[in-house]
Amino acid sequence: ETGVTQSPTHLIKTRGQQVTLRCSSQSGHNTVSWYQQALGQGPQFIFQYYREEENGRGNFPPRFSGLQFPNYSSELNVNALELDDSALYLCASSLPGEETQYFGPGTRLLVL
Amino acid sequence: QKEVEQNSGPLSVPEGAIASLNCTYSDRGSQSFFWYRQYSGKSPELIMSIYSNGDKEDGRFTAQLNKASQYVSLLIRDSQPSDSATYLCAVILSGGYNKLIFGAGTRLAVHP
């Protein structure tokens, strides 16, 4: 069984640019959640996708957006990057009807 | 008051000792609780989940939940240097979708 995968592993952008991060969920997992983890903090919930629809959103501005595809893979898009967007971005997937979430390896984004 | 609180540590224990990690949460209606381990530079890895009051054991790990006191803990028996990591407590709040709320994590250092 393949676990959650994310790409790229590392990324460097400059302020004002846009970025797209990708996530492939674990086999059979139809729910994908995205989290942002700043250095020294716990992950913060960005949003969740279920059946290609946004199922809930945390306290993040609209420049954070996402998509889920029919194969349950997902993208996180961030527009107009700010320095504070520098963080580890984590994708987590879960089975239908299950609460347990399994995390991918993350994408480390640095905004200069 | 933060929704999930943990002592940031570091908690330093000698090899072979019991490490006790604590977490409190503010939402009295929360029903689902998780412990994740995160090594430096890596993503969170699920250790265990707990849903009912009392103890739940898995190998060297025991999770304890007391909903009346809004308290969840993780005990690690026979601590090993390889257990040195940050331990994240996560809670799913009542009345919402499957969104994990994390504490800031407790850093554990097991010294030989």
PDB file of C-alpha atoms in Angstrom:
ATOM      1  CA  GLU A   1       0.000   0.000   0.000  1.00  0.00           C
ATOM      2  CA  THR A   2       1.396   3.390  -1.006  1.00  0.00           C
ATOM      3  CA  GLY A   3       1.453   6.075   1.673  1.00  0.00           C
ATOM      4  CA  VAL A   4       0.736   9.755   1.267  1.00  0.00           C
ATOM      5  CA  THR A   5       3.169  11.458  -1.085  1.00  0.00           C
ATOM      6  CA  GLN A   6       3.840  15.155  -1.617  1.00  0.00           C
ATOM      7  CA  SER A   7       5.766  17.176  -4.153  1.00  0.00           C
ATOM      8  CA  PRO A   8       8.009  19.022  -4.282  1.00  0.00           C
ATOM      9  CA  THR A   9       9.962  18.336  -1.096  1.00  0.00           C
ATOM     10  CA  HIS A  10      11.502  21.795  -0.966  1.00  0.00           C
ATOM     11  CA  LEU A  11      10.707  25.058  -2.692  1.00  0.00           C
ATOM     12  CA  ILE A  12      12.107  28.589  -2.625  1.00  0.00           C
ATOM     13  CA  LYS A  13       9.952  31.476  -3.832  1.00  0.00           C
ATOM     14  CA  THR A  14      10.027  35.250  -3.556  1.00  0.00           C
ATOM     15  CA  ARG A  15       7.376  37.526  -2.105  1.00  0.00           C
ATOM     16  CA  GLY A  16       4.406  38.072  -4.406  1.00  0.00           C
ATOM     17  CA  GLN A  17       4.885  34.849  -6.348  1.00  0.00           C
ATOM     18  CA  GLN A  18       2.408  32.005  -6.545  1.00  0.00           C
ATOM     19  CA  VAL A  19       3.026  28.366  -5.594  1.00  0.00           C
ATOM     20  CA  THR A  20       1.261  25.024  -6.139  1.00  0.00           C
ATOM     21  CA  LEU A  21       1.893  22.083  -3.857  1.00  0.00           C
ATOM     22  CA  ARG A  22       0.700  18.569  -4.680  1.00  0.00           C
ATOM     23  CA  CYS A  23      -0.463  15.614  -2.647  1.00  0.00           C
ATOM     24  CA  SER A  24      -1.380  12.048  -3.524  1.00  0.00           C
ATOM     25  CA  SER A  25      -3.482  10.421  -0.842  1.00  0.00           C
ATOM     26  CA  GLN A  26      -2.996   6.948   0.524  1.00  0.00           C
ATOM     27  CA  SER A  27      -4.783   4.207  -1.395  1.00  0.00           C
ATOM     28  CA  GLY A  28      -8.521   4.214  -0.665  1.00  0.00           C
ATOM     29  CA  HIS A  29      -8.393   7.499   1.254  1.00  0.00           C
ATOM     30  CA  ASN A  30     -10.970   9.945  -0.097  1.00  0.00           C
ATOM     31  CA  THR A  31     -10.484  12.807   2.355  1.00  0.00           C
ATOM     32  CA  VAL A  32      -7.468  15.099   2.166  1.00  0.00           C
ATOM     33  CA  SER A  33      -6.559  17.817   4.651  1.00  0.00           C
ATOM     34  CA  TRP A  34      -3.841  20.441   4.398  1.00  0.00           C
ATOM     35  CA  TYR A  35      -1.920  21.900   7.342  1.00  0.00           C
ATOM     36  CA  GLN A  36       0.706  24.611   7.734  1.00  0.00           C
ATOM     37  CA  GLN A  37       3.421  24.118  10.331  1.00  0.00           C
ATOM     38  CA  ALA A  38       5.612  27.089  11.202  1.00  0.00           C
ATOM     39  CA  LEU A  39       8.894  26.447  12.974  1.00  0.00           C
ATOM     40  CA  GLY A  40       8.411  25.464  16.605  1.00  0.00           C
ATOM     41  CA  GLN A  41       4.625  25.255  16.352  1.00  0.00           C
ATOM     42  CA  GLY A  42       2.043  22.557  15.856  1.00  0.00           C
ATOM     43  CA  PRO A  43       0.373  22.126  12.469  1.00  0.00           C
ATOM     44  CA  GLN A  44      -2.465  24.564  11.725  1.00  0.00           C
ATOM     45  CA  PHE A  45      -5.471  23.377   9.709  1.00  0.00           C
ATOM     46  CA  ILE A  46      -5.847  25.114   6.334  1.00  0.00           C
ATOM     47  CA  PHE A  47      -8.708  23.207   4.696  1.00  0.00           C
ATOM     48  CA  GLN A  48     -10.103  19.777   3.926  1.00  0.00           C
ATOM     49  CA  TYR A  49     -11.401  18.216   0.721  1.00  0.00           C
ATOM     50  CA  TYR A  50     -13.906  15.402   0.404  1.00  0.00           C
ATOM     51  CA  ARG A  51     -15.326  14.205  -2.907  1.00  0.00           C
ATOM     52  CA  GLU A  52     -13.702  17.124  -4.712  1.00  0.00           C
ATOM     53  CA  GLU A  53     -15.474  19.707  -2.517  1.00  0.00           C
ATOM     54  CA  GLU A  54     -14.015  21.883   0.223  1.00  0.00           C
ATOM     55  CA  ASN A  55     -15.348  20.351   3.422  1.00  0.00           C
ATOM     56  CA  GLY A  56     -14.089  22.890   5.920  1.00  0.00           C
ATOM     57  CA  ARG A  57     -11.601  25.717   6.215  1.00  0.00           C
ATOM     58  CA  GLY A  58      -9.377  27.082   8.933  1.00  0.00           C
ATOM     59  CA  ASN A  59      -8.406  30.675   9.603  1.00  0.00           C
ATOM     60  CA  PHE A  60      -6.465  31.275   6.395  1.00  0.00           C
ATOM     61  CA  PRO A  61      -7.057  34.038   3.830  1.00  0.00           C
ATOM     62  CA  PRO A  62      -8.617  33.383   0.411  1.00  0.00           C
ATOM     63  CA  ARG A  63      -5.209  33.480  -1.278  1.00  0.00           C
ATOM     64  CA  PHE A  64      -4.890  29.937   0.059  1.00  0.00           C
ATOM     65  CA  SER A  65      -6.984  27.738  -2.220  1.00  0.00           C
ATOM     66  CA  GLY A  66      -7.171  24.108  -3.140  1.00  0.00           C
ATOM     67  CA  LEU A  67      -8.486  21.412  -5.390  1.00  0.00           C
ATOM     68  CA  GLN A  68      -9.212  17.739  -5.153  1.00  0.00           C
ATOM     69  CA  PHE A  69      -9.265  15.525  -8.227  1.00  0.00           C
ATOM     70  CA  PRO A  70     -11.364  12.429  -8.991  1.00  0.00           C
ATOM     71  CA  ASN A  71      -8.459  10.178  -7.981  1.00  0.00           C
ATOM     72  CA  TYR A  72      -8.477  11.974  -4.581  1.00  0.00           C
ATOM     73  CA  SER A  73      -5.150  13.676  -5.148  1.00  0.00           C
ATOM     74  CA  SER A  74      -5.076  17.323  -4.152  1.00  0.00           C
ATOM     75  CA  GLU A  75      -3.361  20.650  -4.735  1.00  0.00           C
ATOM     76  CA  LEU A  76      -2.750  23.596  -2.443  1.00  0.00           C
ATOM     77  CA  ASN A  77      -2.297  26.935  -4.185  1.00  0.00           C
ATOM     78  CA  VAL A  78      -0.992  30.042  -2.466  1.00  0.00           C
ATOM     79  CA  ASN A  79      -1.086  33.383  -4.269  1.00  0.00           C
ATOM     80  CA  ALA A  80       0.761  36.591  -3.450  1.00  0.00           C
ATOM     81  CA  LEU A  81       3.262  34.844  -1.200  1.00  0.00           C
ATOM     82  CA  GLU A  82       4.304  36.589   2.000  1.00  0.00           C
ATOM     83  CA  LEU A  83       7.392  36.020   4.129  1.00  0.00           C
ATOM     84  CA  ASP A  84       5.207  34.496   6.873  1.00  0.00           C
ATOM     85  CA  ASP A  85       4.080  31.783   4.460  1.00  0.00           C
ATOM     86  CA  SER A  86       7.477  30.138   4.970  1.00  0.00           C
ATOM     87  CA  ALA A  87       6.601  26.854   6.657  1.00  0.00           C
ATOM     88  CA  LEU A  88       6.262  23.101   6.287  1.00  0.00           C
ATOM     89  CA  TYR A  89       3.059  22.294   4.380  1.00  0.00           C
ATOM     90  CA  LEU A  90       1.568  18.962   5.295  1.00  0.00           C
ATOM     91  CA  CYS A  91      -1.046  16.910   3.528  1.00  0.00           C
ATOM     92  CA  ALA A  92      -2.951  14.229   5.425  1.00  0.00           C
ATOM     93  CA  SER A  93      -5.430  11.664   4.156  1.00  0.00           C
ATOM     94  CA  SER A  94      -8.050   9.511   5.821  1.00  0.00           C
ATOM     95  CA  LEU A  95     -10.318   6.622   4.948  1.00  0.00           C
ATOM     96  CA  PRO A  96     -14.049   7.135   4.338  1.00  0.00           C
ATOM     97  CA  GLY A  97     -15.780   7.568   7.697  1.00  0.00           C
ATOM     98  CA  GLU A  98     -12.518   7.419   9.638  1.00  0.00           C
ATOM     99  CA  GLU A  99     -11.062  10.226  11.748  1.00  0.00           C
ATOM    100  CA  THR A 100      -7.451   9.054  11.814  1.00  0.00           C
ATOM    101  CA  GLN A 101      -5.291  11.107   9.472  1.00  0.00           C
ATOM    102  CA  TYR A 102      -1.986   9.979   8.004  1.00  0.00           C
ATOM    103  CA  PHE A 103       0.532  12.600   6.996  1.00  0.00           C
ATOM    104  CA  GLY A 104       2.744  12.845   3.956  1.00  0.00           C
ATOM    105  CA  PRO A 105       6.391  13.904   4.185  1.00  0.00           C
ATOM    106  CA  GLY A 106       5.558  17.578   3.669  1.00  0.00           C
ATOM    107  CA  THR A 107       6.787  20.377   1.426  1.00  0.00           C
ATOM    108  CA  ARG A 108       9.128  22.895   2.966  1.00  0.00           C
ATOM    109  CA  LEU A 109       8.466  26.334   1.487  1.00  0.00           C
ATOM    110  CA  LEU A 110      10.827  29.244   1.950  1.00  0.00           C
ATOM    111  CA  VAL A 111       9.663  32.695   0.872  1.00  0.00           C
ATOM    112  CA  LEU A 112      12.414  35.302   0.432  1.00  0.00           C
TER     113      LEU A 112
ATOM    114  CA  GLN B   1      -7.053  29.987  26.292  1.00  0.00           C
ATOM    115  CA  LYS B   2      -5.559  27.806  23.595  1.00  0.00           C
ATOM    116  CA  GLU B   3      -7.694  24.914  22.394  1.00  0.00           C
ATOM    117  CA  VAL B   4      -4.941  22.342  22.984  1.00  0.00           C
ATOM    118  CA  GLU B   5      -2.059  22.995  25.369  1.00  0.00           C
ATOM    119  CA  GLN B   6       1.162  21.127  25.915  1.00  0.00           C
ATOM    120  CA  ASN B   7       4.296  21.893  27.881  1.00  0.00           C
ATOM    121  CA  SER B   8       6.921  22.734  25.274  1.00  0.00           C
ATOM    122  CA  GLY B   9       9.727  21.084  27.241  1.00  0.00           C
ATOM    123  CA  PRO B  10      12.314  19.911  26.701  1.00  0.00           C
ATOM    124  CA  LEU B  11      11.478  16.921  28.856  1.00  0.00           C
ATOM    125  CA  SER B  12      14.705  15.118  29.582  1.00  0.00           C
ATOM    126  CA  VAL B  13      14.639  11.503  30.806  1.00  0.00           C
ATOM    127  CA  PRO B  14      17.342   8.872  31.150  1.00  0.00           C
ATOM    128  CA  GLU B  15      17.321   5.807  28.931  1.00  0.00           C
ATOM    129  CA  GLY B  16      15.056   3.106  30.354  1.00  0.00           C
ATOM    130  CA  ALA B  17      12.873   5.521  32.331  1.00  0.00           C
ATOM    131  CA  ILE B  18       9.193   6.311  31.841  1.00  0.00           C
ATOM    132  CA  ALA B  19       8.471   9.525  29.934  1.00  0.00           C
ATOM    133  CA  SER B  20       5.160  11.200  30.729  1.00  0.00           C
ATOM    134  CA  LEU B  21       3.742  13.699  28.260  1.00  0.00           C
ATOM    135  CA  ASN B  22       0.654  15.729  29.057  1.00  0.00           C
ATOM    136  CA  CYS B  23      -1.981  17.611  27.113  1.00  0.00           C
ATOM    137  CA  THR B  24      -5.082  19.582  28.096  1.00  0.00           C
ATOM    138  CA  TYR B  25      -7.896  20.705  25.822  1.00  0.00           C
ATOM    139  CA  SER B  26     -10.622  23.305  26.133  1.00  0.00           C
ATOM    140  CA  ASP B  27     -13.569  21.800  24.215  1.00  0.00           C
ATOM    141  CA  ARG B  28     -15.472  19.653  26.704  1.00  0.00           C
ATOM    142  CA  GLY B  29     -17.382  17.968  23.887  1.00  0.00           C
ATOM    143  CA  SER B  30     -14.280  16.615  22.108  1.00  0.00           C
ATOM    144  CA  GLN B  31     -14.397  12.858  21.576  1.00  0.00           C
ATOM    145  CA  SER B  32     -11.291  11.991  19.555  1.00  0.00           C
ATOM    146  CA  PHE B  33      -7.686  12.354  20.621  1.00  0.00           C
ATOM    147  CA  PHE B  34      -4.424  11.515  18.914  1.00  0.00           C
ATOM    148  CA  TRP B  35      -0.727  11.428  19.667  1.00  0.00           C
ATOM    149  CA  TYR B  36       1.759  11.995  16.872  1.00  0.00           C
ATOM    150  CA  ARG B  37       5.546  11.818  16.989  1.00  0.00           C
ATOM    151  CA  GLN B  38       7.596  14.209  14.885  1.00  0.00           C
ATOM    152  CA  TYR B  39      11.323  13.864  14.378  1.00  0.00           C
ATOM    153  CA  SER B  40      13.236  17.017  13.523  1.00  0.00           C
ATOM    154  CA  GLY B  41      12.696  17.941   9.881  1.00  0.00           C
ATOM    155  CA  LYS B  42      10.136  15.173   9.334  1.00  0.00           C
ATOM    156  CA  SER B  43       6.350  14.987   9.227  1.00  0.00           C
ATOM    157  CA  PRO B  44       4.095  13.820  12.091  1.00  0.00           C
ATOM    158  CA  GLU B  45       3.744  10.059  12.499  1.00  0.00           C
ATOM    159  CA  LEU B  46       0.691   8.623  14.248  1.00  0.00           C
ATOM    160  CA  ILE B  47       1.467   6.820  17.502  1.00  0.00           C
ATOM    161  CA  MET B  48      -2.043   6.121  18.704  1.00  0.00           C
ATOM    162  CA  SER B  49      -5.584   7.342  19.041  1.00  0.00           C
ATOM    163  CA  ILE B  50      -7.881   7.216  22.069  1.00  0.00           C
ATOM    164  CA  TYR B  51     -11.611   7.825  22.293  1.00  0.00           C
ATOM    165  CA  SER B  52     -12.755   6.444  25.678  1.00  0.00           C
ATOM    166  CA  ASN B  53     -11.841   7.344  29.236  1.00  0.00           C
ATOM    167  CA  GLY B  54      -9.098   5.216  30.696  1.00  0.00           C
ATOM    168  CA  ASP B  55      -5.904   3.705  29.366  1.00  0.00           C
ATOM    169  CA  LYS B  56      -5.014   2.324  25.963  1.00  0.00           C
ATOM    170  CA  GLU B  57      -1.775   0.419  25.557  1.00  0.00           C
ATOM    171  CA  ASP B  58       0.242  -0.283  22.415  1.00  0.00           C
ATOM    172  CA  GLY B  59       3.666  -1.770  23.010  1.00  0.00           C
ATOM    173  CA  ARG B  60       5.740   0.646  25.078  1.00  0.00           C
ATOM    174  CA  PHE B  61       3.150   3.403  24.669  1.00  0.00           C
ATOM    175  CA  THR B  62       0.108   4.020  26.879  1.00  0.00           C
ATOM    176  CA  ALA B  63      -2.391   6.789  26.216  1.00  0.00           C
ATOM    177  CA  GLN B  64      -4.576   7.941  29.083  1.00  0.00           C
ATOM    178  CA  LEU B  65      -7.762   9.967  28.703  1.00  0.00           C
ATOM    179  CA  ASN B  66      -9.786  11.757  31.368  1.00  0.00           C
ATOM    180  CA  LYS B  67     -12.641  13.660  29.750  1.00  0.00           C
ATOM    181  CA  ALA B  68     -13.906  15.081  33.049  1.00  0.00           C
ATOM    182  CA  SER B  69     -10.551  16.780  33.578  1.00  0.00           C
ATOM    183  CA  GLN B  70     -10.087  17.457  29.832  1.00  0.00           C
ATOM    184  CA  TYR B  71      -6.711  15.825  30.002  1.00  0.00           C
ATOM    185  CA  VAL B  72      -4.916  13.306  27.822  1.00  0.00           C
ATOM    186  CA  SER B  73      -1.446  11.907  28.404  1.00  0.00           C
ATOM    187  CA  LEU B  74       1.082   9.628  26.770  1.00  0.00           C
ATOM    188  CA  LEU B  75       3.421   7.376  28.727  1.00  0.00           C
ATOM    189  CA  ILE B  76       6.478   5.888  27.090  1.00  0.00           C
ATOM    190  CA  ARG B  77       7.956   2.979  29.029  1.00  0.00           C
ATOM    191  CA  ASP B  78      11.594   1.928  28.728  1.00  0.00           C
ATOM    192  CA  SER B  79      12.446   5.153  26.893  1.00  0.00           C
ATOM    193  CA  GLN B  80      15.119   4.850  24.214  1.00  0.00           C
ATOM    194  CA  PRO B  81      17.310   7.529  22.623  1.00  0.00           C
ATOM    195  CA  SER B  82      15.370   6.851  19.404  1.00  0.00           C
ATOM    196  CA  ASP B  83      12.256   8.158  21.187  1.00  0.00           C
ATOM    197  CA  SER B  84      13.820  11.634  21.244  1.00  0.00           C
ATOM    198  CA  ALA B  85      11.412  13.723  19.183  1.00  0.00           C
ATOM    199  CA  THR B  86       8.571  16.221  19.504  1.00  0.00           C
ATOM    200  CA  TYR B  87       5.279  14.692  20.579  1.00  0.00           C
ATOM    201  CA  LEU B  88       2.150  16.374  19.278  1.00  0.00           C
ATOM    202  CA  CYS B  89      -1.243  16.055  20.920  1.00  0.00           C
ATOM    203  CA  ALA B  90      -4.200  16.535  18.550  1.00  0.00           C
ATOM    204  CA  VAL B  91      -7.920  16.783  19.196  1.00  0.00           C
ATOM    205  CA  ILE B  92     -10.971  16.745  16.947  1.00  0.00           C
ATOM    206  CA  LEU B  93     -13.387  19.347  18.267  1.00  0.00           C
ATOM    207  CA  SER B  94     -17.045  18.548  18.753  1.00  0.00           C
ATOM    208  CA  GLY B  95     -19.687  19.630  16.274  1.00  0.00           C
ATOM    209  CA  GLY B  96     -17.448  19.903  13.276  1.00  0.00           C
ATOM    210  CA  TYR B  97     -15.812  17.984  10.532  1.00  0.00           C
ATOM    211  CA  ASN B  98     -12.670  15.942  10.805  1.00  0.00           C
ATOM    212  CA  LYS B  99     -10.245  18.798  11.597  1.00  0.00           C
ATOM    213  CA  LEU B 100      -7.260  18.134  13.866  1.00  0.00           C
ATOM    214  CA  ILE B 101      -6.359  20.836  16.371  1.00  0.00           C
ATOM    215  CA  PHE B 102      -2.776  20.437  17.497  1.00  0.00           C
ATOM    216  CA  GLY B 103      -0.881  21.560  20.526  1.00  0.00           C
ATOM    217  CA  ALA B 104       2.538  23.103  20.018  1.00  0.00           C
ATOM    218  CA  GLY B 105       4.204  19.829  20.978  1.00  0.00           C
ATOM    219  CA  THR B 106       6.515  18.658  23.760  1.00  0.00           C
ATOM    220  CA  ARG B 107      10.125  18.005  22.928  1.00  0.00           C
ATOM    221  CA  LEU B 108      11.414  14.808  24.532  1.00  0.00           C
ATOM    222  CA  ALA B 109      15.112  14.108  24.958  1.00  0.00           C
ATOM    223  CA  VAL B 110      16.166  10.626  26.109  1.00  0.00           C
ATOM    224  CA  HIS B 111      19.790  10.558  27.181  1.00  0.00           C
ATOM    225  CA  PRO B 112      21.921   7.403  27.461  1.00  0.00           C
TER     226      PRO B 112
END
